[in-house]
Amino acid sequence: QVTSGLKFGMRLVSNGSSGGLSGAMRRLSAAAALLAAAAAAISNAAPAAAAQASAPCPVGASSGRGPRWPQQNPALTAPVSLSYDYRPYHSPLEAEMTEEAISIPIPPELFSSFNLTGDAGAAEQYKLKSLELRRPGRLPEGAGQVLSHVLELVLLHENAVNPGVWASVVLPLAIAVDPTTDVLAPLLAGARLPGRYGERRPVLMLASQPLNLSMAFEDAAFLAYWSDLPSRCTAQLDVPTRQLLRNATLDIAQSTFTTALRALEVLPQPPPIPAANAAWLLGTCPAGGYPANCSTIQAVDLSQPLLEARTLQDQAMTNLRNRKSEMDQALIELKNTTLSSYTTAVTARDNLKDAEIELDAASSTVEKYEAWEAQAKSAVWTSSPPAAGGGAAPGSAPS
């Protein structure tokens, strides 16, 4: 409107003689009215824009895409343990379908938390804020997860001392026949999950089947590393997050999976986030168990396995050389074109192929142990997360 008013005024000046003085005055009056209207519109819009800019962002992180599980390095163990306190909950919760998962906010009265506790005390303290149920990332044909599973239940926690820092505990779920426990069943029993974006429905409907998350932590181990998760605030791209991936699946019934999949299949299934380069192995214990009943996992000394692997590699190399010599001799004898010489050559060829496979396997084992040993020597555990919004790649920080 301001631009139109200015252009209108310029045309007035350039055509001032058209229509005489009275016509010019009418056009001037109209231009002034247009400019006044534009100024009023700008004045009214400014407070609204300022209010929108200063409005608080939605609090929290979303689970985002599922990760690929990293290879577990037995020599890389955390100097802390996960001390958990998840109490049973009987009251209904509300589930909402988001763009990526089914999200269940946790009310304040549902006390659930964990600490990462070591010799120096509780270095990190996290409180549960929401649950998210999703499918694992879709892998290309022929590819597979280190840990095969059909669903993921993500427990999103916020740091109690350092708000804005989060922890994502990912529980991989696999179908079992008549499982003794089913962590997901109480949420779905008697409930109907939301089936479209933005829809909300109650879950955890049966008081006789409480939500008991502690079963996911009993005698368990997790792979930990720093990463980022999407923020629910559009002004912030991501939030620093301690990823904790359970290193073994939890059983669920076929009926549980079918109910969950019926709701989740309407959501996209993007590929998983690449596996972290380095992940620390840590154990668990109930709250109050440290240090008497909550010791840290001891790292495996790889020097002896590496020595044995190198010995096997040397033996495989010697065997390959011997098989190569036998192959060369068989090719010379093959000039006789006898049946026995042909049979000898075929056998020598097959033995040479087997020797090559044996050497490749031995060399891969040596390379794996050498990489693990180097990683364990260079990695440093720290409670400091990457900078918020820094976009750190998974596993880029070895801690």
Coordinates of C-alpha atoms in Angstrom, one line a residue:
Q1 CA 0.0 0.0 0.0
V2 CA 2.8 2.4 0.7
T3 CA 4.4 1.7 -2.7
S4 CA 1.1 2.2 -4.4
G5 CA 0.6 5.5 -2.6
L6 CA 4.0 6.7 -3.6
K7 CA 3.5 5.7 -7.2
F8 CA 0.1 7.4 -7.2
G9 CA 1.7 10.6 -5.9
M10 CA 4.4 10.5 -8.6
R11 CA 1.8 10.2 -11.3
L12 CA 0.0 13.2 -9.7
V13 CA 3.1 15.3 -10.0
S14 CA 3.8 14.2 -13.6
N15 CA 0.2 14.8 -14.6
G16 CA -0.4 17.8 -12.4
S17 CA -1.8 19.9 -15.3
S18 CA -4.3 17.3 -16.4
G19 CA -7.8 18.1 -15.3
G20 CA -6.8 21.5 -13.9
L21 CA -6.2 22.5 -10.3
S22 CA -9.4 21.0 -8.9
G23 CA -8.5 17.6 -10.4
A24 CA -5.0 17.8 -9.0
M25 CA -6.4 18.5 -5.6
R26 CA -8.7 15.6 -5.7
R27 CA -5.9 13.2 -6.7
L28 CA -3.7 14.7 -3.9
S29 CA -6.4 14.1 -1.4
A30 CA -6.8 10.5 -2.6
A31 CA -3.1 9.8 -2.4
A32 CA -2.9 11.2 1.1
A33 CA -5.7 8.9 2.2
L34 CA -4.0 5.9 0.7
L35 CA -0.7 6.7 2.5
A36 CA -2.6 7.2 5.8
A37 CA -4.2 3.8 5.4
A38 CA -0.9 2.1 4.6
A39 CA 0.7 3.7 7.7
A40 CA -2.1 2.5 9.9
A41 CA -1.8 -1.0 8.5
I42 CA 1.9 -1.1 9.2
S43 CA 1.3 0.3 12.7
N44 CA -1.3 -2.4 13.5
A45 CA 0.8 -5.2 12.1
A46 CA 4.0 -4.4 14.0
P47 CA 2.7 -5.4 17.5
A48 CA 1.3 -8.7 16.1
A49 CA 4.6 -9.5 14.4
A50 CA 6.6 -8.7 17.5
A51 CA 4.3 -10.8 19.6
Q52 CA 4.7 -13.7 17.2
A53 CA 8.5 -13.3 17.2
S54 CA 8.6 -13.3 21.0
A55 CA 6.1 -16.2 21.5
P56 CA 7.7 -19.1 23.4
C57 CA 8.8 -22.1 21.3
P58 CA 7.3 -25.5 22.0
V59 CA 9.4 -27.1 24.7
G60 CA 11.1 -30.4 24.0
A61 CA 12.8 -32.6 21.5
S62 CA 11.3 -35.1 19.0
S63 CA 12.8 -38.6 18.5
G64 CA 13.4 -37.9 14.8
R65 CA 14.7 -40.7 12.6
G66 CA 15.8 -44.0 14.1
P67 CA 19.6 -44.7 14.1
R68 CA 21.5 -47.8 12.9
W69 CA 23.0 -49.6 15.8
P70 CA 26.8 -49.2 16.0
Q71 CA 29.2 -52.1 16.3
Q72 CA 29.9 -52.7 20.0
N73 CA 33.5 -52.2 21.0
P74 CA 34.1 -54.4 24.1
A75 CA 37.2 -52.2 25.0
L76 CA 35.1 -49.0 25.0
T77 CA 33.2 -49.0 28.3
A78 CA 31.8 -45.9 30.1
P79 CA 33.1 -45.0 33.6
V80 CA 29.5 -44.5 34.7
S81 CA 26.4 -46.7 35.2
L82 CA 22.8 -45.8 34.4
S83 CA 20.9 -45.7 37.7
Y84 CA 17.2 -45.8 36.9
D85 CA 14.0 -45.0 38.8
Y86 CA 10.8 -45.7 36.8
R87 CA 7.8 -46.2 38.9
P88 CA 4.6 -48.0 37.7
Y89 CA 1.8 -45.7 36.4
H90 CA -1.9 -46.6 36.2
S91 CA -3.7 -43.5 34.9
P92 CA -4.6 -43.0 31.2
L93 CA -2.2 -41.0 29.0
E94 CA -2.8 -39.1 25.8
A95 CA -1.2 -40.2 22.5
E96 CA -0.9 -37.9 19.5
M97 CA 0.2 -38.8 16.0
T98 CA 3.0 -36.5 14.8
E99 CA 4.7 -36.4 11.5
E100 CA 7.2 -39.1 12.5
A101 CA 5.7 -41.2 15.4
I102 CA 3.0 -41.6 18.0
S103 CA 4.0 -39.3 20.9
I104 CA 2.8 -39.6 24.5
P105 CA 3.6 -36.7 26.8
I106 CA 4.5 -37.7 30.4
P107 CA 2.6 -35.9 33.2
P108 CA 4.6 -34.5 36.1
E109 CA 3.1 -37.0 38.5
L110 CA 4.6 -39.9 36.6
F111 CA 8.0 -39.9 38.2
S112 CA 10.6 -41.5 35.9
S113 CA 14.2 -40.6 35.7
F114 CA 17.8 -41.9 35.4
N115 CA 21.2 -40.7 36.4
L116 CA 24.6 -41.5 34.9
T117 CA 26.5 -42.2 38.1
G118 CA 30.2 -42.8 38.6
D119 CA 32.9 -42.4 41.2
A120 CA 32.5 -38.7 40.9
G121 CA 28.8 -38.9 41.7
A122 CA 25.8 -38.2 39.5
A123 CA 27.3 -36.4 36.6
E124 CA 24.1 -36.3 34.5
Q125 CA 20.5 -36.4 35.7
Y126 CA 17.6 -36.8 33.3
K127 CA 13.8 -36.8 33.8
L128 CA 11.4 -38.5 31.4
K129 CA 9.3 -36.1 29.3
S130 CA 7.6 -38.2 26.6
L131 CA 7.4 -41.5 24.9
E132 CA 7.5 -42.0 21.1
L133 CA 6.6 -45.1 19.3
R134 CA 7.9 -45.5 15.7
R135 CA 9.1 -48.0 13.1
P136 CA 12.8 -48.4 12.6
G137 CA 14.4 -46.8 9.6
R138 CA 13.8 -48.5 6.3
L139 CA 17.0 -50.2 5.1
P140 CA 17.9 -50.9 1.4
E141 CA 17.3 -54.4 0.1
G142 CA 20.0 -56.7 1.3
A143 CA 21.1 -54.5 4.2
G144 CA 20.5 -55.2 7.8
Q145 CA 20.7 -53.8 11.3
V146 CA 23.3 -54.9 13.7
L147 CA 20.3 -55.5 16.0
S148 CA 17.3 -56.7 14.1
H149 CA 13.9 -55.4 15.4
V150 CA 10.4 -54.3 14.2
L151 CA 9.5 -51.3 16.4
E152 CA 11.3 -48.7 18.6
L153 CA 10.0 -47.2 21.8
V154 CA 11.9 -44.0 22.5
L155 CA 12.0 -42.5 26.0
L156 CA 12.8 -38.8 25.7
H157 CA 14.4 -37.2 28.8
E158 CA 15.5 -33.7 29.6
N159 CA 18.6 -32.9 31.7
A160 CA 17.4 -31.9 35.2
V161 CA 20.4 -29.7 35.8
N162 CA 21.1 -28.4 32.3
P163 CA 17.7 -27.8 30.6
G164 CA 17.9 -27.9 26.8
V165 CA 20.1 -31.0 26.9
W166 CA 18.3 -34.2 26.2
A167 CA 18.7 -38.0 26.4
S168 CA 17.0 -40.4 24.0
V169 CA 16.7 -44.0 25.3
V170 CA 15.8 -46.2 22.4
L171 CA 14.3 -49.6 23.2
P172 CA 14.3 -52.0 20.2
L173 CA 11.3 -54.3 20.1
A174 CA 11.1 -57.7 18.5
I175 CA 8.2 -60.2 18.1
A176 CA 8.3 -63.3 20.3
V177 CA 6.0 -66.2 20.8
D178 CA 4.3 -66.0 24.2
P179 CA 6.7 -63.4 25.7
T180 CA 6.9 -63.4 29.5
T181 CA 6.8 -59.5 29.5
D182 CA 5.6 -57.0 27.0
V183 CA 6.6 -53.4 27.8
L184 CA 4.2 -52.0 25.1
A185 CA 1.1 -54.1 25.9
P186 CA -0.2 -51.9 28.8
L187 CA -0.2 -48.8 26.6
L188 CA -2.3 -50.5 23.9
A189 CA -4.7 -52.7 25.9
G190 CA -8.2 -51.4 25.5
A191 CA -7.0 -48.4 23.6
R192 CA -7.3 -47.2 20.0
L193 CA -4.2 -45.5 18.7
P194 CA -4.6 -42.2 16.7
G195 CA -4.6 -42.9 13.0
R196 CA -4.1 -39.5 11.3
Y197 CA -1.8 -36.5 11.9
G198 CA -2.8 -34.4 14.9
E199 CA -5.3 -36.9 16.2
R200 CA -5.2 -37.6 19.9
R201 CA -6.5 -40.6 21.7
P202 CA -6.2 -42.0 25.3
V203 CA -3.9 -45.0 26.0
L204 CA -3.0 -47.0 29.1
M205 CA -6.7 -47.5 29.7
L206 CA -6.6 -50.6 32.0
A207 CA -5.7 -49.8 35.6
S208 CA -4.9 -53.5 36.0
Q209 CA -2.1 -53.2 33.5
P210 CA 0.2 -50.4 34.7
L211 CA 3.0 -49.0 32.6
N212 CA 6.3 -50.4 33.9
L213 CA 9.3 -49.1 32.1
S214 CA 11.8 -50.4 34.7
M215 CA 11.7 -53.8 33.0
A216 CA 13.5 -52.3 30.0
F217 CA 16.5 -51.4 32.3
E218 CA 16.8 -54.5 34.5
D219 CA 20.1 -56.3 33.8
A220 CA 20.5 -54.3 30.6
A221 CA 23.3 -52.6 28.8
F222 CA 23.2 -49.5 26.5
L223 CA 25.5 -48.0 23.8
A224 CA 25.9 -44.3 24.5
Y225 CA 27.1 -41.4 22.4
W226 CA 26.4 -37.7 21.8
S227 CA 24.2 -36.7 18.9
D228 CA 21.5 -34.2 18.0
L229 CA 17.7 -34.5 17.8
P230 CA 15.2 -32.2 16.1
S231 CA 13.7 -29.5 18.3
R232 CA 10.0 -28.9 18.6
C233 CA 10.9 -25.2 18.2
T234 CA 11.1 -24.1 14.6
A235 CA 13.6 -21.4 15.5
Q236 CA 16.0 -24.0 16.7
L237 CA 17.2 -26.7 14.3
D238 CA 18.3 -29.3 16.8
V239 CA 19.1 -30.0 20.5
P240 CA 22.2 -31.8 21.9
T241 CA 21.2 -35.3 22.9
R242 CA 22.8 -38.2 24.7
Q243 CA 21.7 -41.2 22.7
L244 CA 21.4 -44.5 24.6
L245 CA 20.6 -47.6 22.5
R246 CA 19.7 -50.8 24.3
N247 CA 22.1 -53.5 23.0
A248 CA 19.4 -56.3 23.1
T249 CA 15.8 -56.4 22.0
L250 CA 12.7 -56.5 24.2
D251 CA 10.1 -59.1 23.4
I252 CA 6.5 -58.1 22.4
A253 CA 3.6 -60.2 21.3
Q254 CA 2.5 -60.6 17.7
S255 CA -0.8 -58.9 18.6
T256 CA 1.0 -56.0 20.1
F257 CA 3.0 -55.5 17.0
T258 CA -0.1 -55.8 14.7
T259 CA -2.0 -53.1 16.7
A260 CA 0.9 -50.7 16.6
L261 CA 1.7 -51.3 13.0
R262 CA -1.9 -50.6 12.0
A263 CA -1.5 -47.1 13.3
L264 CA 2.1 -46.5 12.3
E265 CA 1.9 -47.7 8.7
V266 CA 0.3 -44.4 7.6
L267 CA 3.6 -42.6 8.6
P268 CA 6.6 -42.4 6.3
Q269 CA 9.5 -44.7 7.0
P270 CA 12.7 -42.9 6.1
P271 CA 16.1 -44.6 6.1
P272 CA 17.9 -44.7 9.4
I273 CA 20.6 -42.3 10.6
P274 CA 24.1 -43.7 10.0
A275 CA 25.6 -45.6 12.9
A276 CA 27.8 -43.7 15.3
N277 CA 31.6 -44.0 14.9
A278 CA 32.1 -44.6 18.6
A279 CA 29.6 -45.8 21.2
W280 CA 30.4 -46.4 24.9
L281 CA 29.0 -49.5 26.6
L282 CA 27.4 -48.9 30.0
G283 CA 25.4 -51.0 32.5
T284 CA 22.4 -50.3 34.6
C285 CA 21.2 -50.6 38.2
P286 CA 18.2 -49.6 40.3
A287 CA 18.3 -46.2 41.9
G288 CA 20.2 -46.2 45.2
G289 CA 22.3 -49.2 44.2
Y290 CA 25.6 -47.3 43.6
P291 CA 28.3 -48.2 44.4
A292 CA 27.6 -51.5 46.3
N293 CA 25.2 -53.0 43.7
C294 CA 26.1 -50.9 40.7
S295 CA 29.5 -51.4 39.3
T296 CA 30.6 -50.2 35.9
I297 CA 31.2 -52.6 33.0
Q298 CA 34.9 -53.6 32.8
A299 CA 36.6 -53.1 29.4
V300 CA 37.9 -56.1 27.6
D301 CA 41.7 -56.2 27.1
L302 CA 42.1 -56.7 23.4
S303 CA 45.9 -57.4 23.4
Q304 CA 45.5 -61.2 23.7
P305 CA 42.7 -61.5 21.1
L306 CA 44.6 -59.3 18.7
L307 CA 47.8 -61.4 19.2
E308 CA 45.8 -64.6 18.4
A309 CA 44.1 -62.9 15.4
R310 CA 47.5 -61.9 14.0
T311 CA 48.8 -65.5 14.5
L312 CA 45.8 -66.8 12.5
Q313 CA 46.5 -64.2 9.8
D314 CA 50.1 -65.4 9.5
Q315 CA 49.0 -69.0 9.3
A316 CA 46.4 -68.1 6.6
M317 CA 49.0 -66.3 4.6
T318 CA 51.3 -69.4 4.7
N319 CA 48.5 -71.6 3.7
L320 CA 47.7 -69.3 0.8
R321 CA 51.3 -69.4 -0.5
N322 CA 51.3 -73.2 -0.3
R323 CA 48.0 -73.5 -2.1
K324 CA 49.4 -71.1 -4.8
S325 CA 52.4 -73.3 -5.3
E326 CA 50.2 -76.4 -5.6
M327 CA 48.1 -74.5 -8.2
D328 CA 51.2 -73.6 -10.2
Q329 CA 52.4 -77.2 -10.2
A330 CA 48.9 -78.5 -11.2
L331 CA 48.9 -76.1 -14.2
I332 CA 52.2 -77.5 -15.3
E333 CA 51.0 -81.1 -15.0
L334 CA 47.7 -80.2 -16.8
K335 CA 49.7 -80.0 -20.0
N336 CA 49.7 -83.8 -20.0
T337 CA 45.9 -83.6 -20.5
T338 CA 45.2 -86.7 -18.4
L339 CA 42.2 -87.2 -16.3
S340 CA 44.2 -87.3 -13.1
S341 CA 46.0 -84.0 -14.0
Y342 CA 42.7 -82.3 -14.6
T343 CA 41.3 -83.6 -11.3
T344 CA 44.4 -82.4 -9.5
A345 CA 44.1 -78.9 -11.1
V346 CA 40.4 -78.5 -10.1
T347 CA 41.2 -79.5 -6.5
A348 CA 44.1 -77.1 -6.4
R349 CA 41.9 -74.3 -7.7
D350 CA 39.3 -74.9 -5.0
N351 CA 41.9 -75.1 -2.3
L352 CA 43.3 -71.8 -3.4
K353 CA 39.9 -70.2 -3.3
D354 CA 39.3 -71.5 0.2
A355 CA 42.7 -70.2 1.3
E356 CA 41.9 -66.7 -0.1
I357 CA 38.6 -66.7 1.9
E358 CA 40.4 -67.8 5.0
L359 CA 43.0 -65.0 4.7
D360 CA 40.4 -62.4 4.0
A361 CA 38.5 -63.4 7.2
A362 CA 41.6 -63.4 9.3
S363 CA 42.7 -60.0 8.0
S364 CA 39.2 -58.5 8.7
T365 CA 39.4 -59.8 12.3
V366 CA 42.8 -58.2 12.8
E367 CA 41.6 -54.9 11.3
K368 CA 38.6 -54.9 13.6
Y369 CA 40.6 -55.5 16.7
E370 CA 43.2 -52.9 15.7
A371 CA 40.5 -50.3 15.1
W372 CA 38.8 -51.1 18.4
E373 CA 42.1 -50.9 20.3
A374 CA 43.0 -47.5 18.7
Q375 CA 39.5 -46.2 19.4
A376 CA 39.6 -47.2 23.1
K377 CA 43.0 -45.5 23.5
S378 CA 41.9 -42.2 21.9
A379 CA 38.3 -41.8 23.2
V380 CA 37.6 -39.7 26.2
W381 CA 34.3 -39.9 28.1
T382 CA 32.8 -36.5 28.9
S383 CA 29.5 -35.2 30.2
S384 CA 29.7 -32.2 28.0
P385 CA 27.3 -32.2 25.0
P386 CA 28.0 -30.7 21.6
A387 CA 26.8 -27.1 21.1
A388 CA 23.1 -26.8 20.5
G389 CA 22.3 -26.4 16.8
G390 CA 25.8 -27.4 15.9
G391 CA 24.6 -30.3 13.7
A392 CA 27.2 -32.7 15.0
A393 CA 27.2 -36.0 13.1
P394 CA 26.4 -39.1 15.1
G395 CA 29.4 -40.3 16.9
S396 CA 31.6 -37.4 15.8
A397 CA 32.3 -36.8 19.5
P398 CA 33.6 -40.1 20.9
S399 CA 31.9 -39.5 24.3

